[in-house]
Amino acid sequence: MSDSFNVADIFGENVFNDATMQERLPKKTYKKLKEVMEQGAELDLETADVVAHEMKEWAIEKGATHFTHWFQPLTGVTAEKHDSFITAPLPTGKVLMSFSGKELIKGEPDASSFPSGGLRATFEARGYTAWDCTSPAFVRQDAAGATLCIPTAFCSYTGEALDQKTPLLRSMEAINTQSLRLLRLFGNTTSKRVTPSVGPEQEYFIVDREKYLQRKDLIFTGRTLFGAMPPKGQEMDDHYFGSIRERIAAYMKDVNKELWKLGVSAKTQHNEVAPAQHEIAPIYAESNIAVDHNQLIMETLKKVAGRHGLQCLLHEKPFAGVNGSGKHNNWSITTDDGINLLDPGKTPHENIQFLLVLTCIMKAVDTHADLLRESAADVGNDHRLGANEAPPAILSMFLGEQLQDVVTQLISTGEATRSLSGERLETGVKSLPDFMKDATDRNRTSPFAFTGNKFEFRMVGSQDSIAQPNVVLNTIVAEAFSEACDVLEQAEDFNMAVHDLIKQYATDYQRIIFNGDGYSDEWVVEAEKRGLPNIKSMVDAIPALNTEKAVALFEKFGVFTKAELDSRVEIEYETYAKEINIEAKAMIDIAGKQIIPAVIKYTTQLADSINAVKAASGADFSTQTELLVQTSDLLTEASKALTELIRITDEGAAMEEGREQAVFYRDKVKSAMDALRAPVDKLEMIVDKELWPMPSYGDLIFEV
Ligand code: ADP
Ligand code: MG
């Protein structure tokens, strides 16, 4: 791989982006396609044929032999089915490379191999992929050659969404419509479209691939199922923003290059809190593109790691006792003419439109805290949310001092007459104060924080798609806007009405605001007093998806039907049980085939040593004896726990899929897993390192 490159030259070189389209497509075709992209009309087959042809020619120049519809089924990862461009051989024995408009806009992968949560049973097994022309096609180059990837939505024969993208696009429509309604009330007649912007910060771990390959738990489940803490953890805080080691730096450089070629604007990178933990963030983009790009970032992080003899771990909690990984979903709403609805301006108290938007968001987050919490639930994230780690499982909003003060004024007097600005000057640098406030610990504990001109939703899991959180955000805010517009459009005196509404919302939903330490026990107590939900596990979060409230919300804005919601509930329970089942089975395998045999070897060595010392002299062999007793006791404990885990896992696996099974896995199987892990981790501290069958935490996270 050549080392030097010009970023501007390579950026987007593998993307069929606007510049490429302008250059390649006949004017008429380009115009038509842009119309479709901007207004969401339907693409006619004639235009599609021309686009497909040009796209194919371009892709072939990049070395592509195949194309694929690239989609995001409910497995959390992307899926693709590759077709080559070649046609049936001609009479001459030659083949042509072809790609039709029909192939571009519609595909028909076998839907039955993807989770559908009952939609498949009730409806048809067939599934369709449809081109999302607002997210550009790209050519992916890797060891397998080059493939033209077409971002698509994935639906059932009768139009039910079987993927992440379809509801996301629907939710973008909802927030567009409702935001425009709100803007019109404030006299804006020029903005034509409002889109949510998203910038996700992605955390990940990097370990050595050789070592990774010696850990079956990492291979099968993405996290360590056993492992004692190393003598040094993250207590020294010396990794956070520490200088990046050369091997990692070379890796990051390569990741950036790959991403830039794909038009992903990878921007920042740094070490994170935990040893071997890092973060990458792109510049924000329209939410459906941001979701696609986040998938590409995750794929690229994994793929490029292999080339450097490294392994990327995207799991939320690869190492118990070490800080886990998440994603910060930065979110704002912006008009096509560049107005950010979340920009408070210099004097927020005078910015009535902003105050309405802000209080609407307070209302949305408070009303649907359970849904937002659910949107961040995945199996791995249970180790973070509600466990002893950031962020807390209780949803609350952080506003920062300035906005907090404005909201307080609104609540107490009904009128905000000033915006705090004193502290701006204290640092002597006008542009710094917000950032300084931002960086305080207090703010970092908030799961939903206002950060200048956007909200940062910090609960999302590191390996999860960010689609769901954005679907929820877009829809709940659309609902709040819509309800506000319902009132304001009827008002005789708009100014009076809007003031009243802002005050009312600020008052009614103030319980969602919390500026203190979100990790403290006091907050748990306080939140309960306020009636805020504290949902500790994924299993308990899932029901939020199809409550009456959720069904009414999603159906009103055409984002999900009840059937789609029910299907997602079913899939999530199944996924939960399946993933824990895999973890349990991996533990059984590792304990039975690797750990217990190693411990037995060690006890044999100890016994031999005792006998040898005894025979040779009257020297003291009490240390060996003590170790042998200790080891044997732990071995017995581990062996019993293993037997129990086997029994309980068999019981769980035999249950019918659904909530009850998921609850069983959470309460019974997980406890049995913990019971096995405890003695094994103690044994790891005792048994000769030479005999221990896998690299330790220390080996994995300090020696990359
Ligand atoms: P932090 O202080 O959290 O590091 P940054 O300014 O680095 O914040 O931004 C983090 C992420 O938020 C980046 O992906 C950035 O592009 C994104 N971001 C910045 N402004 C916005 C916005 N208005 N809407 C959505 N995302 C944004
Ligand atoms: Mg951040």
XYZ file of C-alpha atoms and ligand atoms in Angstrom:
732
model
C 0.000 0.000 0.000
C 1.472 3.306 -0.996
C 2.023 5.551 1.931
C 1.394 9.068 0.849
C -1.831 10.264 -0.612
C -3.687 13.486 -1.051
C -6.894 13.442 0.947
C -8.679 15.842 -1.355
C -7.856 13.603 -4.316
C -9.057 10.372 -2.822
C -12.053 11.687 -0.911
C -15.181 10.125 -2.329
C -13.308 8.561 -5.245
C -15.295 5.344 -4.820
C -18.661 7.041 -4.476
C -21.169 7.678 -7.214
C -21.709 11.109 -5.731
C -23.184 14.293 -7.063
C -20.019 15.361 -8.840
C -19.724 11.991 -10.564
C -23.375 12.017 -11.516
C -23.092 15.494 -13.009
C -20.089 14.427 -14.959
C -21.447 11.099 -16.150
C -25.190 11.412 -16.557
C -26.934 13.112 -19.459
C -28.286 16.456 -18.259
C -31.892 15.350 -18.505
C -31.267 12.197 -16.509
C -29.311 14.039 -13.854
C -32.096 16.586 -13.456
C -34.733 13.897 -13.177
C -32.734 11.941 -10.588
C -32.101 15.048 -8.498
C -35.808 15.764 -8.512
C -36.516 12.298 -7.235
C -33.857 12.629 -4.562
C -35.041 15.991 -3.362
C -38.769 15.528 -3.624
C -39.047 11.832 -2.985
C -40.956 11.116 -6.204
C -40.756 7.785 -7.995
C -37.968 7.052 -10.433
C -39.214 5.963 -13.849
C -37.650 2.911 -15.431
C -36.301 4.799 -18.410
C -34.266 7.143 -16.208
C -33.238 4.246 -13.983
C -31.869 2.402 -17.018
C -29.653 5.316 -17.953
C -28.439 5.786 -14.369
C -27.748 2.068 -14.011
C -25.757 1.949 -17.222
C -23.553 4.887 -16.265
C -23.148 3.576 -12.754
C -22.002 0.227 -14.108
C -19.504 1.790 -16.514
C -18.091 3.866 -13.668
C -17.936 0.875 -11.332
C -16.198 -1.297 -13.908
C -13.529 1.390 -14.304
C -12.977 0.982 -10.553
C -12.499 -2.728 -11.067
C -15.979 -3.866 -10.052
C -17.197 -7.213 -11.346
C -20.263 -7.530 -9.125
C -23.033 -5.422 -7.737
C -25.025 -5.874 -4.582
C -28.009 -4.351 -2.899
C -26.569 -3.359 0.460
C -29.170 -3.380 3.208
C -29.644 -3.472 6.960
C -31.886 -6.286 8.111
C -32.782 -6.589 11.782
C -29.655 -8.534 12.598
C -27.790 -5.322 13.408
C -25.282 -5.819 10.612
C -25.515 -5.194 6.898
C -26.415 -7.845 4.374
C -25.689 -8.228 0.711
C -26.186 -10.675 -2.097
C -23.675 -10.329 -4.891
C -24.543 -10.646 -8.566
C -22.010 -10.294 -11.290
C -22.582 -7.921 -14.176
C -22.150 -10.616 -16.779
C -24.990 -11.639 -19.071
C -25.629 -15.117 -20.425
C -22.969 -16.016 -22.991
C -23.733 -14.795 -26.498
C -23.712 -17.186 -29.485
C -20.127 -16.016 -30.045
C -19.200 -17.383 -26.630
C -18.534 -13.896 -25.279
C -20.377 -12.223 -22.441
C -21.482 -8.636 -21.942
C -21.438 -6.639 -18.753
C -24.903 -5.357 -18.060
C -26.827 -3.673 -15.290
C -30.416 -2.584 -15.823
C -32.518 0.073 -14.209
C -34.682 -2.651 -12.773
C -31.678 -4.292 -11.143
C -30.669 -0.934 -9.740
C -33.938 0.013 -8.135
C -35.283 -3.326 -7.013
C -33.901 -6.621 -5.760
C -35.429 -9.745 -4.360
C -33.201 -11.433 -1.801
C -34.600 -14.447 -0.004
C -36.320 -12.822 2.956
C -36.680 -16.051 4.852
C -33.090 -16.005 6.024
C -33.539 -12.742 7.905
C -35.445 -12.111 11.111
C -38.993 -10.958 10.464
C -40.616 -11.578 13.831
C -43.789 -13.150 12.568
C -44.229 -10.871 9.579
C -42.960 -13.713 7.477
C -45.482 -16.172 8.848
C -48.413 -13.854 8.411
C -47.427 -12.505 5.073
C -45.290 -13.680 2.217
C -41.789 -15.013 2.505
C -40.661 -12.797 -0.319
C -38.713 -9.649 0.452
C -37.708 -6.749 -1.708
C -34.860 -4.337 -1.598
C -35.417 -0.873 -3.027
C -32.757 1.698 -3.817
C -32.510 4.598 -1.384
C -31.289 7.056 -3.980
C -30.655 9.680 -1.293
C -27.713 7.600 -0.089
C -25.156 7.305 -2.889
C -23.916 4.025 -4.340
C -20.270 3.171 -3.778
C -17.617 0.723 -4.872
C -16.032 -1.299 -2.126
C -12.587 -2.666 -2.803
C -11.193 -5.486 -0.749
C -9.515 -8.852 -1.015
C -12.617 -10.188 -2.768
C -12.219 -7.642 -5.560
C -14.463 -4.673 -6.104
C -18.222 -4.549 -5.700
C -20.737 -1.872 -6.572
C -22.864 -1.433 -3.426
C -26.321 0.074 -3.697
C -27.816 1.244 -0.401
C -31.338 -0.151 -0.226
C -34.352 -0.482 2.004
C -35.648 -3.989 2.676
C -39.385 -4.696 2.838
C -41.744 -7.641 2.740
C -43.958 -8.397 -0.248
C -46.751 -6.384 1.347
C -44.547 -3.456 2.256
C -43.739 -4.142 5.912
C -40.324 -2.908 6.885
C -37.898 -5.748 7.523
C -34.959 -3.443 8.056
C -33.573 -0.381 9.791
C -33.604 2.007 6.871
C -37.286 1.958 5.931
C -38.581 3.291 9.261
C -35.698 5.747 9.360
C -36.694 7.235 6.016
C -40.304 7.353 7.163
C -39.315 9.147 10.383
C -37.308 11.670 8.390
C -40.441 12.441 6.414
C -42.363 12.920 9.646
C -39.926 15.366 11.152
C -39.601 17.199 7.854
C -43.356 17.747 7.601
C -43.841 18.797 11.213
C -40.772 21.044 11.325
C -41.934 22.885 8.220
C -45.314 23.412 9.843
C -43.601 24.915 12.853
C -41.296 27.112 10.770
C -44.217 28.476 8.757
C -45.871 29.594 11.992
C -42.807 31.680 12.687
C -43.037 33.297 9.290
C -40.422 31.210 7.506
C -41.626 30.827 3.930
C -38.326 29.972 2.287
C -37.096 26.708 3.766
C -38.220 23.784 1.662
C -36.956 20.821 3.568
C -35.861 19.999 7.090
C -33.549 17.076 7.762
C -32.098 15.622 10.919
C -28.296 15.723 10.990
C -26.391 13.030 12.814
C -22.763 12.711 13.829
C -22.041 9.481 15.689
C -18.869 9.076 17.749
C -17.807 5.440 17.607
C -15.779 3.746 20.340
C -13.896 0.492 19.837
C -11.110 -1.675 21.216
C -8.070 -2.901 19.343
C -6.216 -6.056 20.329
C -3.536 -8.169 18.752
C -5.041 -10.657 16.327
C -2.779 -13.559 17.309
C -3.903 -13.212 20.894
C -7.497 -12.740 19.854
C -7.365 -16.038 18.006
C -6.404 -17.771 21.237
C -9.604 -16.593 22.900
C -12.623 -18.574 21.811
C -14.866 -16.291 23.859
C -13.819 -13.286 21.797
C -14.196 -15.244 18.590
C -17.689 -16.536 19.343
C -19.194 -13.698 21.336
C -17.063 -10.600 20.859
C -16.376 -10.326 24.570
C -14.316 -12.129 27.176
C -16.393 -14.532 29.248
C -13.566 -15.192 31.668
C -10.682 -13.019 32.751
C -9.167 -11.669 35.928
C -8.349 -7.983 36.153
C -4.741 -7.059 35.438
C -2.736 -5.389 38.222
C -3.028 -2.135 36.314
C -6.355 -0.990 34.975
C -7.483 2.411 33.781
C -7.057 3.973 37.225
C -4.103 6.016 36.070
C -6.169 7.771 33.395
C -3.052 7.756 31.278
C -4.627 6.350 28.155
C -7.331 8.930 27.589
C -6.149 11.238 24.814
C -2.704 9.748 25.328
C -0.409 9.716 22.348
C -1.371 7.070 19.854
C 1.070 4.195 19.500
C 2.691 3.719 16.162
C 1.048 0.441 15.290
C -2.352 1.862 16.082
C -1.546 5.094 14.289
C -0.694 3.163 11.126
C -3.968 1.314 11.450
C -5.972 4.505 11.926
C -4.310 6.081 8.931
C -5.361 3.135 6.820
C -8.911 3.219 8.224
C -9.214 6.903 7.416
C -7.967 6.361 3.903
C -10.490 3.602 3.231
C -13.286 5.692 4.687
C -12.354 8.803 2.780
C -12.437 6.850 -0.460
C -15.970 5.837 0.456
C -16.900 9.441 1.069
C -17.101 8.993 4.843
C -15.721 12.148 6.390
C -13.743 10.506 9.205
C -12.620 13.496 11.205
C -11.410 12.856 14.718
C -9.608 10.004 16.365
C -8.228 9.591 19.826
C -7.548 7.127 22.576
C -10.408 6.553 24.963
C -10.631 6.017 28.696
C -9.787 2.330 28.777
C -6.440 0.920 27.682
C -6.615 -0.256 24.048
C -9.809 1.737 23.557
C -10.160 4.316 20.801
C -12.740 6.524 19.149
C -13.473 7.708 15.643
C -16.006 10.341 14.607
C -17.060 11.544 11.183
C -18.389 14.975 10.367
C -22.145 14.900 10.734
C -24.396 14.093 7.786
C -28.099 13.668 6.990
C -29.360 10.956 9.242
C -29.876 8.163 6.696
C -26.424 8.755 5.281
C -24.964 8.939 8.770
C -26.550 5.585 9.585
C -25.122 4.011 6.413
C -21.747 5.578 7.083
C -21.678 4.315 10.631
C -22.160 0.796 9.277
C -19.314 1.407 6.851
C -17.142 2.701 9.672
C -17.773 -0.429 11.719
C -17.088 -2.700 8.740
C -13.947 -0.800 7.822
C -12.612 -0.793 11.381
C -12.894 -4.580 11.420
C -11.616 -5.203 7.924
C -8.564 -2.973 8.093
C -7.577 -4.334 11.515
C -6.939 -7.723 9.934
C -4.393 -6.200 7.548
C -2.405 -4.878 10.486
C -2.445 -8.089 12.487
C -4.994 -6.501 14.771
C -8.548 -7.256 15.753
C -11.207 -4.630 16.313
C -13.706 -5.347 19.086
C -16.955 -3.456 18.721
C -18.697 -5.165 21.633
C -20.037 -2.853 24.335
C -18.142 -4.627 27.073
C -15.259 -6.760 25.846
C -13.587 -6.796 29.269
C -15.395 -6.942 32.604
C -14.132 -4.292 34.973
C -12.739 -2.174 32.150
C -14.666 0.762 30.696
C -16.978 -0.333 27.874
C -17.754 1.214 24.479
C -20.685 3.175 23.222
C -21.716 5.619 20.586
C -22.659 9.234 21.073
C -25.416 10.076 18.654
C -25.156 13.817 18.017
C -28.433 15.028 16.588
C -29.827 18.304 15.277
C -32.420 19.458 12.743
C -31.463 21.694 9.868
C -33.286 23.340 6.977
C -32.154 23.089 3.374
C -31.169 26.757 3.584
C -28.897 26.172 6.528
C -30.927 27.063 9.616
C -30.235 24.790 12.570
C -33.407 24.664 14.654
C -31.311 23.819 17.686
C -29.122 26.885 17.456
C -30.029 29.071 20.432
C -28.199 32.138 19.145
C -26.409 34.475 21.516
C -29.472 35.393 23.509
C -31.656 32.310 23.737
C -34.233 34.058 25.935
C -35.210 36.191 22.943
C -35.237 33.312 20.517
C -38.843 32.244 20.843
C -38.676 29.705 18.056
C -35.704 28.034 19.700
C -37.443 27.999 23.081
C -40.459 26.308 21.558
C -38.239 23.724 19.848
C -36.348 23.136 23.082
C -39.422 22.718 25.243
C -40.994 20.468 22.609
C -37.908 18.260 22.856
C -38.234 18.258 26.657
C -41.777 17.076 26.202
C -40.791 14.434 23.648
C -37.983 12.990 25.750
C -40.032 12.960 28.931
C -43.099 11.446 27.289
C -41.117 8.773 25.472
C -38.149 8.165 27.760
C -38.996 4.468 27.698
C -38.785 4.353 23.907
C -35.476 6.169 23.752
C -34.103 3.814 26.372
C -35.350 0.880 24.319
C -33.754 2.228 21.176
C -30.365 1.960 22.862
C -30.939 -1.533 24.194
C -28.923 -4.387 22.863
C -27.562 -7.444 24.597
C -24.069 -6.064 25.051
C -25.311 -2.696 26.264
C -26.871 -4.353 29.323
C -23.339 -4.414 30.719
C -23.300 -0.623 30.601
C -26.768 0.887 30.965
C -28.003 0.207 34.448
C -24.838 -1.636 35.386
C -22.024 0.179 37.157
C -21.094 2.161 34.171
C -21.790 5.184 32.026
C -24.298 6.268 31.063
C -27.085 5.599 33.562
C -30.210 3.760 32.404
C -32.418 6.631 33.539
C -33.148 9.130 30.821
C -32.702 12.752 31.695
C -31.724 15.913 29.862
C -28.827 18.229 30.542
C -29.203 21.797 29.304
C -26.099 23.583 30.510
C -26.128 26.643 32.731
C -27.308 29.199 30.251
C -30.348 27.315 28.981
C -31.096 25.975 32.421
C -31.317 29.537 33.641
C -33.653 30.504 30.814
C -35.928 27.529 31.496
C -35.944 28.345 35.208
C -37.029 31.896 34.427
C -39.779 30.586 32.174
C -41.096 28.312 34.857
C -41.001 30.851 37.663
C -42.202 34.010 35.926
C -43.496 32.788 32.610
C -41.078 35.107 30.875
C -37.361 34.867 30.235
C -35.748 38.275 30.322
C -32.035 37.512 30.300
C -29.451 35.021 29.100
C -26.449 34.344 31.277
C -23.297 35.503 29.631
C -21.002 36.489 32.495
C -19.069 33.295 32.456
C -18.278 33.617 28.814
C -15.719 36.234 29.617
C -14.055 34.476 32.499
C -11.797 32.391 30.332
C -10.920 35.415 28.292
C -11.728 33.543 25.129
C -15.141 34.242 23.698
C -15.502 31.058 21.761
C -14.449 28.713 24.532
C -16.897 28.937 27.428
C -19.587 26.588 26.125
C -17.024 23.989 25.380
C -15.454 24.407 28.792
C -18.762 23.905 30.529
C -19.372 21.017 28.277
C -16.273 19.185 29.209
C -17.101 19.049 32.894
C -17.762 15.704 34.483
C -21.306 16.611 35.358
C -22.243 16.879 31.765
C -20.527 13.669 30.773
C -22.836 11.674 33.000
C -25.951 12.834 31.196
C -27.494 10.442 28.701
C -29.066 13.276 26.703
C -27.109 16.486 26.754
C -27.475 19.765 24.948
C -24.079 20.640 23.514
C -24.258 24.042 21.901
C -26.406 23.468 18.840
C -27.262 19.777 19.042
C -28.320 17.105 21.436
C -25.978 14.287 22.211
C -27.732 10.988 22.936
C -25.075 8.983 24.711
C -26.800 5.719 25.498
C -26.330 3.899 22.207
C -24.284 0.699 22.221
C -21.022 0.560 20.300
C -21.955 -2.333 18.012
C -25.591 -1.412 17.531
C -26.986 0.355 14.495
C -27.809 3.989 15.201
C -30.930 3.687 13.052
C -33.314 2.900 15.869
C -32.315 5.776 18.161
C -32.724 8.153 15.255
C -36.086 6.713 14.248
C -37.275 7.323 17.800
C -35.747 10.795 18.080
C -37.184 11.931 14.766
C -40.630 10.576 15.495
C -41.053 11.742 19.078
C -39.912 15.235 18.192
C -42.199 15.233 15.148
C -45.053 14.371 17.486
C -44.226 17.192 19.901
C -43.942 19.685 17.024
C -47.207 18.467 15.582
C -49.047 18.850 18.875
C -47.629 22.323 19.360
C -48.676 23.302 15.834
C -52.171 21.952 16.450
C -52.504 24.485 19.257
C -50.689 27.386 17.637
C -52.374 27.159 14.253
C -55.711 27.716 15.995
C -54.501 30.576 18.179
C -55.975 34.032 17.764
C -52.938 35.735 19.198
C -49.901 33.745 18.087
C -47.416 35.565 20.321
C -49.469 35.072 23.437
C -50.170 31.477 22.571
C -46.572 30.582 21.915
C -45.434 32.153 25.182
C -48.081 30.247 27.082
C -47.147 27.015 25.392
C -43.442 27.385 26.097
C -44.140 28.103 29.729
C -46.551 25.216 29.957
C -44.126 22.727 28.419
C -41.199 23.949 30.508
C -43.304 23.511 33.621
C -44.987 20.244 32.753
C -41.829 18.472 31.649
C -39.214 19.961 33.955
C -38.756 16.638 35.737
C -36.748 15.350 32.765
C -34.041 17.969 33.332
C -31.171 16.925 35.545
C -27.843 18.678 35.828
C -26.247 16.697 38.633
C -24.164 13.542 38.675
C -26.025 10.923 36.707
C -23.912 8.117 38.183
C -24.775 8.840 41.795
C -27.071 6.758 43.975
C -28.898 9.928 44.986
C -29.974 10.421 41.402
C -31.539 6.965 41.311
C -33.610 7.873 44.359
C -34.440 11.337 43.067
C -35.414 10.010 39.622
C -37.774 7.544 41.221
C -39.391 10.361 43.166
C -39.856 12.218 39.894
C -41.446 9.161 38.370
C -38.783 8.722 35.693
C -38.411 5.169 34.457
C -35.243 3.299 35.430
C -35.151 0.374 33.031
C -32.184 -1.788 33.866
C -32.149 -4.464 31.205
C -32.906 -4.972 27.555
C -35.575 -7.522 28.445
C -37.385 -4.890 30.493
C -36.871 -2.228 27.852
C -38.424 -4.177 24.978
C -42.100 -3.803 26.016
C -41.860 -0.038 25.426
C -41.872 -0.741 21.691
C -45.501 -1.733 21.407
C -47.302 -0.041 24.258
C -50.515 1.711 23.290
C -48.615 4.983 23.497
C -45.899 3.753 21.120
C -48.338 2.265 18.627
C -50.333 5.498 18.536
C -47.162 7.534 18.054
C -45.653 5.450 15.273
C -48.904 4.835 13.439
C -49.834 8.508 13.499
C -46.655 9.385 11.611
C -46.619 6.311 9.412
C -43.289 5.120 10.793
C -44.333 1.678 12.012
C -47.570 -0.245 11.909
C -48.601 -2.200 14.973
C -47.703 -5.407 13.139
C -44.196 -4.091 12.483
C -43.780 -3.113 16.110
C -45.031 -6.484 17.330
C -42.588 -8.194 15.000
C -39.706 -6.147 16.338
C -40.626 -7.019 19.898
C -40.551 -10.672 18.997
C -37.206 -10.381 17.225
C -35.633 -8.596 20.171
C -36.669 -11.265 22.666
C -35.366 -13.958 20.337
C -32.120 -12.111 19.786
C -31.621 -11.695 23.500
C -32.123 -15.371 24.290
C -30.006 -16.473 21.342
C -27.063 -14.280 22.185
C -26.978 -15.284 25.848
C -27.344 -18.888 24.748
C -24.262 -18.554 22.559
C -22.345 -17.004 25.438
C -23.376 -19.800 27.789
C -22.404 -22.460 25.284
C -19.064 -20.795 24.637
C -18.398 -20.751 28.387
C -19.295 -24.407 28.670
C -16.954 -25.241 25.836
C -14.031 -23.192 27.141
C -14.405 -24.272 30.757
C -14.807 -27.924 29.894
C -12.183 -28.275 27.197
C -9.585 -25.702 28.102
C -9.767 -24.418 31.634
C -10.587 -27.455 33.727
C -7.967 -29.610 31.941
C -5.361 -26.880 32.508
C -6.219 -26.646 36.188
C -6.021 -30.408 36.549
C -2.547 -30.288 35.014
C -1.569 -27.664 37.503
C -2.860 -29.668 40.469
C -0.952 -32.681 39.206
C 2.224 -30.598 39.044
C 1.649 -29.404 42.570
C 1.026 -32.916 43.830
C 4.170 -34.151 42.068
C 6.148 -31.339 43.610
C 4.841 -32.152 47.080
C 5.768 -35.792 46.692
C 9.185 -34.969 45.306
C 10.008 -32.520 48.088
C 8.652 -34.946 50.678
C 10.784 -37.806 49.339
C 13.963 -35.777 48.976
C 14.143 -34.209 52.395
C 12.218 -32.948 55.320
C 11.938 -29.497 53.710
C 8.811 -27.450 54.053
C 6.171 -28.070 51.375
C 3.320 -26.228 53.052
C 3.079 -23.625 50.269
C 2.485 -26.301 47.664
C -0.038 -27.996 49.907
C -1.903 -24.771 50.532
C -2.009 -23.994 46.829
C -3.173 -27.482 46.053
C -6.018 -27.282 48.544
C -7.033 -23.849 47.331
C -6.864 -24.861 43.677
C -8.743 -28.085 44.235
C -11.513 -26.306 46.112
C -11.923 -23.789 43.315
C -11.775 -26.582 40.774
C -14.608 -28.365 42.520
C -16.608 -25.142 42.631
C -15.982 -24.508 38.941
C -16.852 -28.025 37.983
C -20.150 -27.918 39.879
C -20.974 -24.531 38.371
C -20.251 -25.937 34.935
C -22.626 -28.841 35.440
C -25.309 -26.425 36.583
C -24.734 -24.093 33.635
C -25.105 -27.000 31.225
C -28.363 -28.008 32.863
C -29.852 -24.536 32.963
C -28.812 -23.693 29.398
C -30.442 -26.869 28.115
C -33.590 -25.880 29.957
C -33.551 -22.400 28.419
C -32.884 -23.661 24.912
C -35.870 -26.006 25.154
C -38.273 -23.173 25.982
C -40.560 -21.584 23.460
C -39.176 -18.343 22.006
C -40.575 -15.166 23.476
C -40.540 -12.988 26.545
C -40.572 -15.811 29.059
C -37.532 -17.405 27.514
C -35.675 -14.093 27.423
C -36.451 -13.506 31.098
C -35.192 -17.006 31.874
C -31.914 -16.314 30.100
C -31.468 -13.034 31.921
C -32.335 -14.320 35.396
C -31.264 -17.940 35.367
C -28.687 -18.501 32.658
C -26.760 -15.307 33.336
C -26.514 -16.095 37.064
C -25.256 -19.565 36.251
C -22.654 -17.977 33.964
C -21.546 -15.643 36.752
C -21.318 -18.598 39.142
C -18.912 -20.334 36.779
C -16.876 -17.276 36.025
C -16.157 -16.426 39.675
C -14.038 -19.488 40.587
C -12.394 -19.532 37.150
C -11.204 -15.937 37.495
C -9.796 -16.784 40.927
C -8.047 -19.801 39.449
C -6.465 -17.629 36.790
C -4.737 -15.687 39.565
C -3.316 -18.895 41.056
C -2.508 -21.218 38.192
C 0.911 -21.062 36.529
C 0.657 -18.582 33.625
C 2.409 -21.069 31.335
C -0.471 -23.454 31.814
C -3.329 -20.989 31.493
C -4.887 -21.751 28.115
C -5.458 -18.203 26.886
C -3.962 -14.707 26.961
C -4.880 -12.669 30.014
C -6.545 -9.265 30.174
C -3.113 -7.781 30.721
C -1.775 -9.463 27.579
C -4.740 -8.301 25.568
C -5.120 -4.693 26.566
C -1.627 -3.560 27.451
C 0.346 -5.264 24.740
C -0.976 -4.073 21.424
P -17.578 16.557 21.226
O -17.399 17.740 22.080
O -18.650 15.659 21.736
O -16.321 15.834 20.843
P -17.665 17.462 18.455
O -17.863 18.880 18.106
O -16.340 16.858 18.263
O -18.216 17.214 19.907
O -18.706 16.638 17.621
C -18.961 15.323 17.837
C -19.817 14.872 16.696
O -20.962 15.709 16.601
C -19.137 14.946 15.336
O -19.504 13.816 14.598
C -19.721 16.196 14.762
O -19.705 16.205 13.353
C -21.128 16.105 15.270
N -21.871 17.370 15.188
C -21.384 18.632 15.286
N -22.374 19.519 15.054
C -23.510 18.799 14.818
C -24.858 19.136 14.509
N -25.270 20.404 14.401
N -25.720 18.126 14.337
C -25.345 16.854 14.433
N -24.100 16.492 14.702
C -23.183 17.446 14.907
Mg -19.185 13.632 22.524
